[in-house]
């Protein structure tokens, strides 16, 4: 009986290992239903998934939603067309050669899937999400997760402080090609922020303090499809960004790529693209104190209408956004997912097979 | 940049004017644009002095033979002698921003219009900044399409300046040019008429012109001294009625 079990285990392992050469193993990404609400968080995951799908891997999006709406409307059909499976309702079979990538916020999913035979890896984009629901004292390693994909070195360092036994790999986000620098820009200020109070405070102070500029069109954008959002950013000249809780912040880099002057409140965690060696980069106009923003907005408006934006700022902007091209992201995805995770997993299974075969031989 | 004639109306020649003429000449030369031709228009003696002063045969010195030397008639006379597809009016005490025509190249390729206006910086005679002109074309509460001056805007707001702008010569002539009987409201009436006859006016979101206000001997100051508030109000009401006619009715104000 025991011999039969060993034989069967060897057969299963050989079959699993064989899947690697044919790209037959499954790559699952756990996601929530965006319900048509755009999300940078989900964009990153779907872009990774689509890239791997286009490389020929068997990618599936896993969810728990009753009536899954998906990302088609705001992100695009090509992402919505990726296979989606309900982890509770659909017949999802998971085997040792498979991978399950779980966003940092879903510690519950990490716990629920603890006994699955596949390789489970966390995706960390925002350190606040990591601590949101996880029970105090519980670590990812307690739930069998020892690896994480992170979006920046800043995040990798933060994770090291909090969960030092998690091994990290960096896959940088990419800025969509929808964002383009239109030459005939309009004098429009696009405001992007999470908090209505911050937005009102910034806009109204500017309008009161600069009556000779109160004709300038100011509009709040966000919550629309990526394409429409990009269109708004592309046609405007200035982007005001008010999101202090983020670890990364897509909007300012998208705006830089679109040739906008970016004015932003410095986030609590300074993103790597904003931090120079020992001071902030000159890729935008940055402030800590809300009272500084009206002056910066006025300066940006005057600089735009008079073509007095320093070339050095445009150079810094280009240096910033060029680090986050789709091509660079694809290189990172190949390096991390294909050449590291997939290769390592295959080696692990081969090593396991080798050990089992040796033990089987010895016992004969 | 399409071939453009820059029209500078002048009506007197004294020391102050000579300095202003030189300044306009230097300003246009510093634009460094081979597609621009400078044209001074005015009475015979004034034009002769201007020609002697500048001594440049690439400049057109046009004698206004109409015997009427107010700003409007000067412009109309000059435009009828323009041979280029576009023209622009440079007032003798104003200046272009150096990159105005470069910006025109960029925006014209993406925005089809018959008249392209710059944002103006409005300055005192001492060069102090007072505010902007034409900026209301970018106020979302004022216009249907950002940057485009439409009839609904013109019915409630009149403070647009057409000097410094780039006109399609044929379109200007087609709608009947400026009407001199409207005096300081002639630009306003013109814009209404221009729009009424389907011509689009696009304001670039770029400062392109520095417009001086309050100069002692300017036409505008002279008009403001003789025009009563009632007459000004009457002119505006006339504009609201007569913009549909290409011909000037030449009505005169009676108290």
Coordinates of C-alpha atoms in Angstrom, one line a residue:
Chain A
X1 CA 0.0 0.0 0.0
X2 CA 2.7 2.4 1.0
X3 CA 4.6 1.5 -2.2
X4 CA 1.5 2.3 -4.2
X5 CA 1.2 5.7 -2.5
X6 CA 4.9 6.5 -3.2
X7 CA 4.4 5.4 -6.8
X8 CA 1.3 7.6 -7.1
X9 CA 3.1 10.6 -5.5
X10 CA 6.0 10.2 -8.0
X11 CA 3.5 10.0 -10.9
X12 CA 1.7 13.2 -9.7
X13 CA 4.9 15.1 -9.2
X14 CA 6.3 14.1 -12.6
X15 CA 3.0 15.2 -14.1
X16 CA 3.2 18.5 -12.3
X17 CA 6.8 19.1 -13.3
X18 CA 5.9 18.3 -16.9
X19 CA 3.4 21.1 -16.8
X20 CA 6.2 23.7 -16.5
X21 CA 7.7 22.8 -19.9
X22 CA 4.3 23.2 -21.5
X23 CA 3.2 26.3 -19.5
X24 CA 0.3 24.1 -18.5
X25 CA 0.3 25.1 -14.8
X26 CA -2.2 27.7 -13.6
X27 CA -1.5 31.2 -12.4
X28 CA -4.3 32.5 -10.2
X29 CA -4.7 36.1 -9.1
X30 CA -7.2 36.8 -6.4
X31 CA -9.2 39.9 -7.0
X32 CA -12.2 41.7 -5.7
X33 CA -15.0 43.0 -7.9
X34 CA -14.4 46.6 -8.7
X35 CA -18.1 47.0 -9.5
X36 CA -17.0 49.5 -12.2
X37 CA -15.0 51.7 -9.8
X38 CA -11.6 52.4 -11.2
X39 CA -8.7 51.3 -9.0
X40 CA -5.0 51.6 -9.4
X41 CA -4.6 48.7 -7.1
X42 CA -6.6 46.4 -9.4
X43 CA -5.0 47.9 -12.5
X44 CA -1.6 46.7 -11.4
X45 CA -2.8 43.2 -10.8
X46 CA -4.7 42.9 -14.1
X47 CA -1.8 44.3 -16.0
X48 CA 0.5 41.6 -14.5
X49 CA -2.1 39.0 -15.3
X50 CA -2.6 40.1 -18.9
X51 CA 1.2 40.3 -19.5
X52 CA 1.6 36.7 -18.3
X53 CA -1.4 35.6 -20.3
X54 CA 0.1 37.2 -23.4
X55 CA 3.3 35.3 -22.7
X56 CA 1.3 32.1 -23.0
X57 CA 0.7 31.3 -19.3
X58 CA -2.6 29.8 -18.1
X59 CA -3.9 32.8 -16.1
X60 CA -7.1 32.9 -14.1
X61 CA -8.7 35.6 -12.0
X62 CA -10.2 34.2 -8.8
X63 CA -12.9 36.0 -6.9
X64 CA -15.7 35.5 -4.3
X65 CA -18.3 37.9 -5.7
X66 CA -21.9 36.7 -6.2
X67 CA -22.5 38.7 -9.4
X68 CA -19.1 39.7 -10.6
X69 CA -19.2 42.9 -12.7
X70 CA -15.5 43.2 -13.5
X71 CA -13.2 45.7 -15.0
X72 CA -14.4 45.8 -18.6
X73 CA -16.0 49.2 -18.5
X74 CA -13.2 51.2 -16.8
X75 CA -10.0 49.2 -17.6
X76 CA -10.9 47.6 -20.9
X77 CA -12.3 44.5 -22.5
X78 CA -9.0 42.8 -22.9
X79 CA -8.6 42.6 -19.2
X80 CA -12.2 41.6 -18.6
X81 CA -11.7 38.7 -21.1
X82 CA -9.2 37.0 -18.9
X83 CA -10.8 33.8 -17.4
X84 CA -12.6 34.6 -14.2
X85 CA -13.6 31.9 -11.7
X86 CA -15.6 32.1 -8.5
X87 CA -13.5 30.3 -5.9
X88 CA -16.6 29.1 -4.1
X89 CA -19.0 28.3 -6.9
X90 CA -16.8 27.2 -9.9
X91 CA -15.0 24.0 -10.0
X92 CA -11.5 25.3 -9.3
X93 CA -8.9 22.6 -9.0
X94 CA -5.5 23.7 -7.7
X95 CA -2.4 21.5 -7.9
X96 CA 1.2 21.8 -6.7
X97 CA 2.5 23.4 -9.9
X98 CA 0.0 26.2 -9.7
X99 CA 0.5 29.7 -8.2
X100 CA -1.9 31.8 -6.2
X101 CA -1.1 35.5 -5.9
X102 CA -3.0 37.2 -3.1
X103 CA -3.2 41.0 -2.5
X104 CA -1.9 42.2 0.8
X105 CA -5.3 43.2 2.1
X106 CA -6.8 39.7 1.9
X107 CA -5.2 38.1 4.9
X108 CA -8.5 36.1 5.3
X109 CA -7.8 34.5 1.9
X110 CA -4.3 33.7 2.9
X111 CA -5.7 32.0 5.9
X112 CA -8.5 30.2 4.0
X113 CA -6.1 28.8 1.4
X114 CA -3.4 27.7 3.8
X115 CA -3.8 24.1 3.0
X116 CA -3.8 24.4 -0.8
X117 CA -0.9 22.6 -2.5
X118 CA 0.0 25.5 -4.8
X119 CA 2.7 28.1 -4.2
X120 CA 1.1 31.2 -2.6
X121 CA 2.7 34.7 -2.9
X122 CA 1.4 38.0 -1.6
X123 CA 1.2 41.2 -3.7
X124 CA 2.0 44.3 -1.7
X125 CA 1.1 47.7 -3.1
X126 CA 0.1 49.6 0.0
X127 CA 1.5 48.9 3.5
X128 CA -1.7 50.3 5.1
X129 CA -3.7 47.6 3.4
X130 CA -1.4 45.0 4.8
X131 CA -2.3 45.9 8.4
X132 CA -6.0 46.6 7.7
X133 CA -7.7 43.3 8.5
X134 CA -4.9 40.9 9.6
X135 CA -5.4 39.9 13.3
X136 CA -2.8 41.4 15.6
X137 CA 0.2 39.2 16.1
X138 CA -0.5 37.1 12.9
X139 CA 2.1 37.2 10.2
X140 CA 1.9 36.0 6.6
X141 CA 4.3 33.2 7.4
X142 CA 1.8 31.9 9.9
X143 CA -0.5 31.4 7.0
X144 CA 2.2 29.8 4.8
X145 CA 3.1 32.8 2.7
X146 CA 6.8 33.5 2.6
X147 CA 7.1 35.6 -0.6
X148 CA 5.8 38.9 -1.8
X149 CA 5.8 40.9 -5.0
X150 CA 6.2 44.6 -4.1
X151 CA 6.0 47.7 -6.2
X152 CA 9.0 49.6 -4.9
X153 CA 12.1 49.4 -2.9
X154 CA 10.5 51.7 -0.3
X155 CA 7.8 49.1 0.2
X156 CA 10.3 46.3 0.3
X157 CA 12.1 48.1 3.1
X158 CA 8.9 48.7 5.0
X159 CA 8.0 45.0 4.7
X160 CA 11.4 44.0 6.0
X161 CA 10.8 46.0 9.2
X162 CA 7.4 44.5 9.8
X163 CA 7.8 41.0 8.4
X164 CA 11.5 40.2 8.0
X165 CA 11.0 36.6 7.0
X166 CA 9.2 37.5 3.8
X167 CA 11.3 37.4 0.7
X168 CA 10.5 40.3 -1.7
X169 CA 10.8 40.9 -5.4
X170 CA 10.1 44.2 -7.1
X171 CA 7.8 44.6 -10.1
X172 CA 7.3 48.3 -10.8
X173 CA 3.9 49.5 -12.0
X174 CA 3.6 50.9 -15.5
X175 CA 2.0 54.0 -16.8
X176 CA -0.5 53.4 -19.5
X177 CA 0.2 54.4 -23.1
X178 CA -3.1 56.3 -23.0
X179 CA -1.2 59.2 -21.4
X180 CA 0.3 61.3 -24.0
X181 CA 1.8 64.8 -24.2
X182 CA -0.6 66.8 -26.4
X183 CA 1.1 69.9 -27.8
X184 CA -2.0 72.1 -27.8
X185 CA -2.8 71.9 -24.2
X186 CA -5.8 73.8 -22.7
X187 CA -5.5 75.9 -19.6
X188 CA -7.4 73.4 -17.4
X189 CA -6.4 72.4 -13.9
X190 CA -7.4 68.8 -13.2
X191 CA -7.7 68.0 -9.5
X192 CA -7.4 64.4 -8.4
X193 CA -7.9 63.5 -4.8
X194 CA -9.5 61.1 -2.3
X195 CA -10.9 63.6 0.1
X196 CA -13.5 66.2 -0.8
X197 CA -12.5 68.4 2.1
X198 CA -8.9 68.6 0.8
X199 CA -10.1 69.4 -2.7
X200 CA -12.5 72.1 -1.6
X201 CA -9.9 73.6 0.7
X202 CA -7.2 73.7 -2.1
X203 CA -9.5 75.0 -4.9
X204 CA -11.4 77.6 -3.0
X205 CA -8.3 79.1 -1.4
X206 CA -6.8 79.5 -4.8
X207 CA -9.9 81.2 -6.3
X208 CA -10.1 83.6 -3.4
X209 CA -6.4 84.6 -3.3
X210 CA -5.9 85.0 -7.0
X211 CA -8.9 86.9 -8.5
X212 CA -6.9 87.7 -11.7
X213 CA -6.7 83.9 -12.3
X214 CA -10.2 82.9 -11.1
X215 CA -11.3 82.4 -14.7
X216 CA -9.1 79.3 -15.1
X217 CA -11.2 76.1 -15.5
X218 CA -10.7 73.8 -12.5
X219 CA -12.3 70.4 -12.6
X220 CA -12.2 67.4 -10.3
X221 CA -11.6 64.1 -12.2
X222 CA -11.4 60.5 -11.3
X223 CA -13.8 57.5 -11.1
X224 CA -14.0 57.2 -14.8
X225 CA -12.5 54.7 -17.3
X226 CA -8.7 54.9 -17.7
X227 CA -9.2 56.1 -21.3
X228 CA -11.4 59.0 -20.3
X229 CA -9.2 59.8 -17.3
X230 CA -6.2 59.9 -19.6
X231 CA -8.1 62.1 -22.1
X232 CA -8.8 64.6 -19.4
X233 CA -5.2 64.6 -18.1
X234 CA -3.8 64.8 -21.6
X235 CA -5.8 67.9 -22.6
X236 CA -5.1 69.8 -19.4
X237 CA -2.0 71.7 -18.5
X238 CA -1.8 71.3 -14.7
X239 CA -2.7 68.4 -12.4
X240 CA -3.2 68.9 -8.7
X241 CA -2.8 65.7 -6.8
X242 CA -4.1 65.3 -3.2
X243 CA -3.6 61.8 -1.9
X244 CA -1.4 61.6 1.1
X245 CA -2.2 57.9 2.1
X246 CA -0.8 56.2 -1.0
X247 CA 2.5 54.4 -1.1
X248 CA 3.0 55.0 -4.8
X249 CA 0.5 57.3 -6.6
X250 CA -0.1 56.7 -10.3
X251 CA -1.7 60.0 -11.0
X252 CA 1.3 62.3 -10.7
X253 CA 3.4 60.1 -13.0
X254 CA 0.6 59.8 -15.5
X255 CA 0.3 63.5 -15.5
X256 CA 4.0 64.0 -15.9
X257 CA 3.9 61.6 -18.9
X258 CA 1.1 63.8 -20.3
X259 CA 3.4 66.9 -20.0
X260 CA 1.4 68.4 -17.1
X261 CA 2.8 70.6 -14.4
X262 CA 2.1 68.5 -11.3
X263 CA 1.3 70.1 -8.0
X264 CA 1.0 67.7 -5.1
X265 CA 0.7 67.3 -1.4
X266 CA 3.6 65.2 -0.2
X267 CA 2.2 61.8 0.9
X268 CA 2.9 60.5 4.4
X269 CA 5.2 57.8 2.8
X270 CA 7.3 59.6 0.2
X271 CA 7.1 57.5 -3.0
X272 CA 10.5 56.5 -4.5
X273 CA 9.8 58.5 -7.7
X274 CA 9.5 61.7 -5.6
X275 CA 12.5 61.2 -3.3
X276 CA 15.9 62.1 -4.6
X277 CA 19.2 61.4 -2.8
X278 CA 18.5 63.7 0.1
X279 CA 15.7 66.0 -1.1
X280 CA 12.6 65.9 -3.2
X281 CA 13.0 65.8 -6.9
X282 CA 12.2 68.7 -9.1
X283 CA 9.6 66.8 -11.1
X284 CA 6.7 68.8 -9.8
X285 CA 5.7 71.5 -7.2
X286 CA 5.3 69.8 -3.8
X287 CA 3.9 71.1 -0.6
X288 CA 3.3 69.9 3.0
X289 CA 1.3 72.8 4.3
X290 CA -2.1 73.3 2.7
X291 CA -1.6 77.1 2.8
X292 CA 1.2 76.8 0.2
X293 CA -0.9 75.3 -2.5
X294 CA -2.7 78.5 -3.9
X295 CA 0.7 80.1 -4.5
X296 CA 2.0 77.0 -6.3
X297 CA -1.2 76.8 -8.4
X298 CA -0.9 80.4 -9.4
X299 CA 2.8 80.0 -10.3
X300 CA 1.9 77.0 -12.4
X301 CA -0.8 78.8 -14.3
X302 CA 1.4 81.8 -15.0
X303 CA 4.2 79.5 -16.1
X304 CA 2.0 77.7 -18.5
X305 CA 0.3 80.7 -20.1
X306 CA 3.7 82.4 -20.4
X307 CA 5.7 79.3 -21.5
X308 CA 8.0 79.8 -18.5
X309 CA 8.1 76.2 -17.2
X310 CA 11.8 75.5 -16.7
X311 CA 13.2 72.8 -19.0
X312 CA 14.8 71.2 -16.1
X313 CA 11.4 70.3 -14.7
X314 CA 10.4 68.7 -18.0
X315 CA 13.7 66.8 -17.9
X316 CA 13.0 65.5 -14.4
X317 CA 9.5 64.6 -15.3
X318 CA 10.7 62.5 -18.2
X319 CA 13.3 60.8 -16.1
X320 CA 10.5 59.9 -13.6
X321 CA 7.9 58.5 -15.9
X322 CA 10.3 56.7 -18.2
X323 CA 11.1 54.4 -15.2
X324 CA 7.5 53.1 -15.4
X325 CA 7.1 52.2 -19.0
X326 CA 5.0 49.1 -20.0
X327 CA 8.2 47.7 -21.5
X328 CA 10.1 48.0 -18.1
X329 CA 7.2 46.4 -16.3
X330 CA 7.2 43.5 -18.8
X331 CA 10.9 43.0 -18.1
X332 CA 10.3 43.0 -14.3
X333 CA 7.4 40.5 -14.7
X334 CA 9.5 38.2 -16.8
X335 CA 12.4 38.5 -14.3
X336 CA 10.3 37.9 -11.2
X337 CA 7.4 35.7 -12.2
X338 CA 8.9 33.6 -15.0
X339 CA 12.6 33.5 -14.3
X340 CA 12.4 33.5 -10.5
X341 CA 9.0 32.2 -9.2
X342 CA 8.2 29.7 -11.9
X343 CA 11.7 28.4 -12.3
X344 CA 12.2 28.1 -8.5
X345 CA 8.9 26.2 -8.1
X346 CA 9.9 23.8 -10.8
X347 CA 13.2 23.2 -9.1
X348 CA 11.5 22.7 -5.7
X349 CA 9.2 20.1 -7.2
X350 CA 12.1 18.4 -8.9
X351 CA 14.1 18.4 -5.7
X352 CA 11.1 16.9 -3.9
X353 CA 10.7 14.2 -6.5
X354 CA 14.4 13.5 -6.3
X355 CA 14.2 13.0 -2.5
X356 CA 11.1 10.8 -2.8
X357 CA 12.7 8.6 -5.5
X358 CA 15.9 8.3 -3.4
X359 CA 13.9 7.3 -0.3
X360 CA 11.9 4.8 -2.4
X361 CA 15.1 3.3 -3.7
X362 CA 16.6 3.0 -0.3
X363 CA 13.5 1.3 1.1
X364 CA 13.7 -1.3 -1.7
Chain B
X1 CA 3.4 79.8 -40.0
X2 CA 1.3 81.1 -42.9
X3 CA 2.3 84.4 -44.6
X4 CA 0.9 87.2 -42.5
X5 CA 0.9 91.0 -42.7
X6 CA 1.2 92.9 -39.5
X7 CA -0.7 96.1 -39.7
X8 CA 0.3 99.1 -37.6
X9 CA -2.1 102.0 -37.9
X10 CA -0.4 105.4 -37.2
X11 CA -2.1 108.8 -37.5
X12 CA 0.4 111.3 -36.1
X13 CA 4.2 111.7 -36.1
X14 CA 5.9 113.3 -33.1
X15 CA 8.7 112.3 -30.8
X16 CA 6.5 110.1 -28.7
X17 CA 5.1 108.4 -31.8
X18 CA 8.5 108.0 -33.4
X19 CA 9.6 106.1 -30.4
X20 CA 6.6 103.9 -30.5
X21 CA 7.0 103.2 -34.2
X22 CA 10.6 102.2 -33.6
X23 CA 9.5 99.9 -30.7
X24 CA 6.9 98.2 -32.9
X25 CA 9.5 97.8 -35.7
X26 CA 12.0 96.2 -33.3
X27 CA 9.4 94.0 -31.7
X28 CA 8.3 92.5 -35.1
X29 CA 11.9 92.1 -36.2
X30 CA 12.8 90.3 -33.0
X31 CA 10.1 87.7 -33.7
X32 CA 12.6 86.5 -36.4
X33 CA 9.9 85.2 -38.7
X34 CA 10.3 85.4 -42.4
X35 CA 6.6 84.9 -42.9
X36 CA 5.7 88.2 -41.4
X37 CA 5.5 91.4 -43.3
X38 CA 5.2 94.7 -41.5
X39 CA 2.8 97.3 -42.8
X40 CA 2.4 100.9 -41.5
X41 CA -0.7 102.7 -42.6
X42 CA -1.6 106.3 -42.2
X43 CA -1.8 109.8 -43.7
X44 CA 0.7 110.7 -46.4
X45 CA 3.0 112.9 -44.4
X46 CA 3.0 110.5 -41.4
X47 CA 3.9 107.6 -43.6
X48 CA 6.7 109.5 -45.2
X49 CA 8.2 110.3 -41.9
X50 CA 7.8 106.7 -40.8
X51 CA 9.6 105.5 -43.9
X52 CA 12.5 107.9 -43.3
X53 CA 12.7 106.8 -39.7
X54 CA 12.8 103.1 -40.3
X55 CA 14.7 103.1 -43.6
X56 CA 13.8 99.5 -44.3
X57 CA 12.4 98.5 -47.7
X58 CA 11.1 95.2 -46.5
X59 CA 8.4 97.2 -44.7
X60 CA 5.3 98.3 -46.5
X61 CA 4.5 102.0 -46.0
X62 CA 0.8 102.4 -47.0
X63 CA -0.7 105.8 -47.5
X64 CA -4.3 105.9 -46.4
X65 CA -6.0 107.9 -49.2
X66 CA -9.4 107.8 -47.6
X67 CA -9.0 111.0 -45.5
X68 CA -10.3 109.2 -42.5
X69 CA -7.7 108.2 -40.0
X70 CA -9.5 106.8 -37.0
X71 CA -8.4 103.3 -36.0
X72 CA -11.2 101.5 -37.7
X73 CA -10.9 103.1 -41.1
X74 CA -7.2 102.7 -41.0
X75 CA -7.5 99.0 -40.4
X76 CA -10.2 98.5 -43.0
X77 CA -8.1 100.5 -45.6
X78 CA -5.0 98.4 -44.8
X79 CA -6.8 95.1 -45.0
X80 CA -8.1 95.9 -48.4
X81 CA -4.4 96.2 -49.4
X82 CA -3.2 93.1 -47.7
X83 CA -1.9 90.4 -50.1
X84 CA -1.3 87.6 -47.5
X85 CA -3.7 84.9 -46.3
X86 CA -3.5 86.3 -42.8
X87 CA -3.1 89.6 -41.1
X88 CA -2.7 90.8 -37.5
X89 CA -3.2 94.3 -36.0
X90 CA -0.4 95.7 -33.8
X91 CA -1.4 98.9 -32.0
X92 CA 1.5 101.3 -31.9
X93 CA 1.8 101.2 -28.1
X94 CA 1.6 97.4 -27.8
X95 CA 4.0 94.5 -28.3
X96 CA 3.8 90.8 -29.3
X97 CA 5.2 88.2 -27.0
X98 CA 8.3 86.8 -28.7
X99 CA 6.9 83.2 -29.0
X100 CA 3.3 84.2 -30.0
X101 CA 3.6 83.1 -33.6
X102 CA 5.4 79.9 -32.6
X103 CA 2.4 79.1 -30.4
X104 CA 0.1 79.9 -33.2
X105 CA 1.8 77.3 -35.3
X106 CA 1.1 74.7 -32.6
X107 CA -2.5 75.6 -31.9
X108 CA -3.6 76.3 -35.5
X109 CA -2.7 72.8 -36.6
X110 CA -5.1 71.3 -34.1
X111 CA -7.8 74.0 -33.9
X112 CA -9.5 75.3 -37.0
X113 CA -10.7 78.9 -36.8
X114 CA -10.9 82.2 -38.7
X115 CA -9.5 84.3 -35.9
X116 CA -6.9 83.3 -33.3
X117 CA -6.6 85.6 -30.4
X118 CA -4.0 85.6 -27.7
X119 CA -4.4 86.1 -24.0
X120 CA -3.4 89.7 -23.4
X121 CA -1.6 91.1 -20.5
X122 CA -3.2 94.5 -19.8
X123 CA -0.6 97.0 -18.7
X124 CA -0.6 100.6 -17.6
X125 CA 1.6 103.1 -19.4
X126 CA 4.3 102.4 -16.7
X127 CA 4.2 98.7 -17.6
X128 CA 2.3 97.6 -14.5
X129 CA 0.2 94.5 -14.9
X130 CA -3.5 95.1 -14.4
X131 CA -5.1 91.9 -15.5
X132 CA -5.8 89.7 -18.6
X133 CA -7.9 90.2 -21.6
X134 CA -9.6 87.4 -23.6
X135 CA -9.3 85.1 -20.7
X136 CA -13.0 84.7 -20.4
X137 CA -12.9 82.4 -23.4
X138 CA -11.4 79.9 -20.9
X139 CA -13.9 80.3 -18.2
X140 CA -16.1 77.2 -18.2
X141 CA -19.0 79.2 -16.9
X142 CA -18.9 81.6 -19.8
X143 CA -18.5 79.5 -22.9
X144 CA -19.9 76.4 -24.5
X145 CA -16.5 75.2 -25.8
X146 CA -13.4 76.2 -23.9
X147 CA -11.3 78.6 -25.9
X148 CA -14.1 79.5 -28.4
X149 CA -15.9 82.8 -28.2
X150 CA -19.6 82.1 -28.9
X151 CA -22.6 84.3 -29.3
X152 CA -24.1 83.6 -25.9
X153 CA -20.8 84.7 -24.3
X154 CA -20.8 87.9 -26.4
X155 CA -24.3 88.8 -25.4
X156 CA -23.3 89.1 -21.8
X157 CA -19.6 89.9 -22.0
X158 CA -17.8 92.4 -24.3
X159 CA -14.3 92.8 -23.0
X160 CA -12.4 91.0 -25.7
X161 CA -9.5 92.6 -27.6
X162 CA -8.9 91.7 -31.2
X163 CA -5.6 93.4 -31.7
X164 CA -2.7 91.0 -31.7
X165 CA -4.9 88.3 -33.1
X166 CA -4.4 86.5 -36.4
X167 CA -7.2 87.0 -38.9
X168 CA -8.0 85.1 -42.0
X169 CA -7.9 88.1 -44.4
X170 CA -10.8 86.9 -46.7
X171 CA -13.1 86.1 -43.7
X172 CA -12.5 89.6 -42.3
X173 CA -13.4 91.2 -45.6
X174 CA -16.3 88.8 -46.2
X175 CA -18.1 89.9 -43.0
X176 CA -17.6 93.6 -43.8
X177 CA -14.6 94.6 -41.7
X178 CA -14.9 96.9 -38.8
X179 CA -17.7 99.5 -38.5
X180 CA -16.3 102.9 -37.5
X181 CA -19.5 104.3 -36.3
X182 CA -19.3 101.9 -33.3
X183 CA -16.2 103.8 -32.0
X184 CA -14.7 101.9 -29.0
X185 CA -17.4 99.2 -29.4
X186 CA -16.3 98.4 -32.9
X187 CA -14.3 95.3 -31.9
X188 CA -17.2 94.0 -29.9
X189 CA -19.7 94.5 -32.7
X190 CA -17.2 93.0 -35.1
X191 CA -16.9 89.8 -33.0
X192 CA -20.7 89.4 -32.8
X193 CA -21.0 89.8 -36.6
X194 CA -18.0 87.5 -37.2
X195 CA -19.6 84.8 -35.1
X196 CA -23.0 85.4 -36.6
X197 CA -21.6 84.7 -40.1
X198 CA -20.2 81.4 -39.0
X199 CA -16.6 82.4 -38.4
X200 CA -14.9 80.8 -35.4
X201 CA -12.8 82.8 -33.0
X202 CA -10.4 80.7 -30.9
X203 CA -8.4 82.2 -28.0
X204 CA -5.1 80.4 -27.4
X205 CA -4.5 79.7 -23.7
X206 CA -1.2 81.6 -24.1
X207 CA -0.2 85.1 -23.4
X208 CA 0.8 86.5 -26.8
X209 CA 0.2 90.2 -26.6
X210 CA 0.9 93.1 -24.2
X211 CA -1.8 95.7 -24.5
X212 CA -1.3 99.1 -23.0
X213 CA -4.2 101.0 -21.6
X214 CA -4.6 104.6 -20.5
X215 CA -2.0 106.3 -22.8
X216 CA -2.8 110.0 -22.9
X217 CA -3.0 110.5 -26.7
X218 CA -4.5 107.1 -27.6
X219 CA -7.8 106.9 -29.5
X220 CA -9.4 104.9 -26.7
X221 CA -8.7 107.5 -24.1
X222 CA -9.9 110.2 -26.5
X223 CA -13.1 108.3 -27.1
X224 CA -13.7 107.7 -23.4
X225 CA -13.4 111.4 -22.8
X226 CA -16.1 112.3 -25.3
X227 CA -18.4 109.3 -25.0
X228 CA -21.0 109.6 -22.3
X229 CA -22.2 106.5 -20.4
X230 CA -25.5 106.8 -22.3
X231 CA -23.8 106.8 -25.7
X232 CA -21.7 103.8 -24.7
X233 CA -24.8 101.9 -23.6
X234 CA -26.6 102.9 -26.8
X235 CA -23.6 101.6 -28.8
X236 CA -23.8 98.2 -27.1
X237 CA -27.5 98.0 -27.8
X238 CA -26.9 98.9 -31.4
X239 CA -24.3 96.2 -31.6
X240 CA -26.8 93.7 -30.4
X241 CA -29.1 94.7 -33.2
X242 CA -26.8 95.4 -36.1
X243 CA -24.4 92.5 -36.0
X244 CA -26.5 90.7 -38.5
X245 CA -25.8 93.4 -41.1
X246 CA -22.4 93.6 -42.9
X247 CA -23.0 97.2 -43.7
X248 CA -22.5 100.0 -41.2
X249 CA -25.8 101.8 -40.6
X250 CA -23.8 104.9 -39.5
X251 CA -26.5 105.8 -37.0
X252 CA -25.6 108.7 -34.7
X253 CA -26.4 109.0 -31.1
X254 CA -29.1 111.5 -30.1
X255 CA -29.7 112.2 -26.4

